[in-house]
Amino acid sequence: RAGTVEHAPPPSRPCDLILMDPSYGSGLGQKALDRIAGWIAPGALIGVETAGETLTIASGLAIDAERRFGKATIVLLRCPRAEVARRA
């Protein structure tokens, strides 16, 4: 459990690519999205794989693409550069 999002320290600098593949049905995809709000660099791309559960997308993130592959749903989110500048 020490490697899960609940215990992850913030990165030393904002990330421009974040990929998440949480266990299906665990709710960790949503927890991770909620946790990374301050970790996102301008123009960042965030990929989340789920079993099709609905994610609440934080203000300042936009769905760039969403695709279904069998049981998996891949959601690609983007943080517009202007939005990140307002958060700082």
PDB file of C-alpha atoms in Angstrom:
ATOM      1  CA  ARG A   1       0.000   0.000   0.000  1.00  0.00           C
ATOM      2  CA  ALA A   2       2.951   2.340   0.443  1.00  0.00           C
ATOM      3  CA  GLY A   3       3.066   2.820  -3.341  1.00  0.00           C
ATOM      4  CA  THR A   4      -0.558   3.877  -3.714  1.00  0.00           C
ATOM      5  CA  VAL A   5      -1.707   7.376  -4.526  1.00  0.00           C
ATOM      6  CA  GLU A   6      -2.813   8.011  -0.947  1.00  0.00           C
ATOM      7  CA  HIS A   7       0.815   7.822   0.179  1.00  0.00           C
ATOM      8  CA  ALA A   8       2.560   9.370  -2.814  1.00  0.00           C
ATOM      9  CA  PRO A   9       4.411  12.596  -2.032  1.00  0.00           C
ATOM     10  CA  PRO A  10       4.037  15.484  -4.478  1.00  0.00           C
ATOM     11  CA  PRO A  11       6.681  15.529  -7.223  1.00  0.00           C
ATOM     12  CA  SER A  12       9.567  17.986  -7.005  1.00  0.00           C
ATOM     13  CA  ARG A  13       8.194  19.775 -10.093  1.00  0.00           C
ATOM     14  CA  PRO A  14       4.882  19.627 -12.005  1.00  0.00           C
ATOM     15  CA  CYS A  15       4.361  16.653 -14.337  1.00  0.00           C
ATOM     16  CA  ASP A  16       3.542  16.995 -18.016  1.00  0.00           C
ATOM     17  CA  LEU A  17       2.466  13.352 -18.439  1.00  0.00           C
ATOM     18  CA  ILE A  18       0.551  11.331 -15.849  1.00  0.00           C
ATOM     19  CA  LEU A  19      -0.662   7.782 -16.564  1.00  0.00           C
ATOM     20  CA  MET A  20      -2.991   5.974 -14.159  1.00  0.00           C
ATOM     21  CA  ASP A  21      -4.053   2.327 -14.294  1.00  0.00           C
ATOM     22  CA  PRO A  22      -5.793   1.694 -10.953  1.00  0.00           C
ATOM     23  CA  SER A  23      -7.361  -1.648 -10.031  1.00  0.00           C
ATOM     24  CA  TYR A  24     -10.865  -1.850 -11.468  1.00  0.00           C
ATOM     25  CA  GLY A  25     -13.617  -1.063  -8.984  1.00  0.00           C
ATOM     26  CA  SER A  26     -11.160   0.292  -6.386  1.00  0.00           C
ATOM     27  CA  GLY A  27     -12.124   3.966  -6.686  1.00  0.00           C
ATOM     28  CA  LEU A  28      -8.419   4.828  -6.874  1.00  0.00           C
ATOM     29  CA  GLY A  29      -8.762   6.468 -10.299  1.00  0.00           C
ATOM     30  CA  GLN A  30     -10.976   9.165  -8.808  1.00  0.00           C
ATOM     31  CA  LYS A  31      -8.787   9.469  -5.698  1.00  0.00           C
ATOM     32  CA  ALA A  32      -5.738   9.903  -7.920  1.00  0.00           C
ATOM     33  CA  LEU A  33      -7.422  12.580 -10.031  1.00  0.00           C
ATOM     34  CA  ASP A  34      -8.397  14.436  -6.872  1.00  0.00           C
ATOM     35  CA  ARG A  35      -4.864  14.131  -5.432  1.00  0.00           C
ATOM     36  CA  ILE A  36      -2.880  15.338  -8.455  1.00  0.00           C
ATOM     37  CA  ALA A  37      -4.493  18.776  -8.769  1.00  0.00           C
ATOM     38  CA  GLY A  38      -1.284  20.565  -7.755  1.00  0.00           C
ATOM     39  CA  TRP A  39       1.028  18.222  -9.678  1.00  0.00           C
ATOM     40  CA  ILE A  40       0.023  19.210 -13.215  1.00  0.00           C
ATOM     41  CA  ALA A  41       2.280  21.207 -15.534  1.00  0.00           C
ATOM     42  CA  PRO A  42       0.927  23.619 -18.154  1.00  0.00           C
ATOM     43  CA  GLY A  43      -0.379  21.633 -21.117  1.00  0.00           C
ATOM     44  CA  ALA A  44      -0.141  18.305 -19.239  1.00  0.00           C
ATOM     45  CA  LEU A  45      -1.743  15.148 -20.575  1.00  0.00           C
ATOM     46  CA  ILE A  46      -3.335  12.725 -18.091  1.00  0.00           C
ATOM     47  CA  GLY A  47      -4.405   9.203 -19.004  1.00  0.00           C
ATOM     48  CA  VAL A  48      -6.747   7.189 -16.788  1.00  0.00           C
ATOM     49  CA  GLU A  49      -7.846   3.602 -17.420  1.00  0.00           C
ATOM     50  CA  THR A  50     -11.084   2.509 -15.750  1.00  0.00           C
ATOM     51  CA  ALA A  51     -13.612  -0.294 -16.029  1.00  0.00           C
ATOM     52  CA  GLY A  52     -16.090   2.250 -17.363  1.00  0.00           C
ATOM     53  CA  GLU A  53     -16.942   3.983 -14.098  1.00  0.00           C
ATOM     54  CA  THR A  54     -17.729   7.667 -14.334  1.00  0.00           C
ATOM     55  CA  LEU A  55     -14.985  10.052 -13.231  1.00  0.00           C
ATOM     56  CA  THR A  56     -15.614  13.508 -11.842  1.00  0.00           C
ATOM     57  CA  ILE A  57     -13.294  15.739 -13.849  1.00  0.00           C
ATOM     58  CA  ALA A  58     -11.823  18.596 -11.838  1.00  0.00           C
ATOM     59  CA  SER A  59     -12.270  22.157 -12.956  1.00  0.00           C
ATOM     60  CA  GLY A  60      -9.408  23.125 -15.230  1.00  0.00           C
ATOM     61  CA  LEU A  61      -9.166  19.715 -16.923  1.00  0.00           C
ATOM     62  CA  ALA A  62     -10.850  18.875 -20.194  1.00  0.00           C
ATOM     63  CA  ILE A  63     -11.544  15.496 -21.787  1.00  0.00           C
ATOM     64  CA  ASP A  64      -9.317  15.261 -24.845  1.00  0.00           C
ATOM     65  CA  ALA A  65     -10.425  11.745 -25.852  1.00  0.00           C
ATOM     66  CA  GLU A  66     -12.327   8.784 -24.453  1.00  0.00           C
ATOM     67  CA  ARG A  67     -12.195   5.270 -25.919  1.00  0.00           C
ATOM     68  CA  ARG A  68     -13.539   1.884 -24.891  1.00  0.00           C
ATOM     69  CA  PHE A  69     -11.462  -1.291 -25.417  1.00  0.00           C
ATOM     70  CA  GLY A  70     -13.325  -4.372 -24.160  1.00  0.00           C
ATOM     71  CA  LYS A  71     -13.795  -3.867 -20.402  1.00  0.00           C
ATOM     72  CA  ALA A  72     -11.404  -0.924 -20.293  1.00  0.00           C
ATOM     73  CA  THR A  73     -12.203   2.730 -20.842  1.00  0.00           C
ATOM     74  CA  ILE A  74      -9.275   5.050 -21.479  1.00  0.00           C
ATOM     75  CA  VAL A  75      -9.858   8.731 -20.729  1.00  0.00           C
ATOM     76  CA  LEU A  76      -7.277  11.280 -21.850  1.00  0.00           C
ATOM     77  CA  LEU A  77      -7.462  14.624 -20.088  1.00  0.00           C
ATOM     78  CA  ARG A  78      -5.607  17.806 -20.873  1.00  0.00           C
ATOM     79  CA  CYS A  79      -4.912  20.806 -18.705  1.00  0.00           C
ATOM     80  CA  PRO A  80      -4.935  23.945 -20.839  1.00  0.00           C
ATOM     81  CA  ARG A  81      -1.878  26.140 -20.338  1.00  0.00           C
ATOM     82  CA  ALA A  82      -3.902  29.189 -19.318  1.00  0.00           C
ATOM     83  CA  GLU A  83      -5.758  27.222 -16.625  1.00  0.00           C
ATOM     84  CA  VAL A  84      -2.522  26.126 -14.950  1.00  0.00           C
ATOM     85  CA  ALA A  85      -1.223  29.678 -14.916  1.00  0.00           C
ATOM     86  CA  ARG A  86      -4.370  30.783 -13.027  1.00  0.00           C
ATOM     87  CA  ARG A  87      -3.879  28.036 -10.400  1.00  0.00           C
ATOM     88  CA  ALA A  88      -0.330  29.120  -9.537  1.00  0.00           C
TER      89      ALA A  88
END
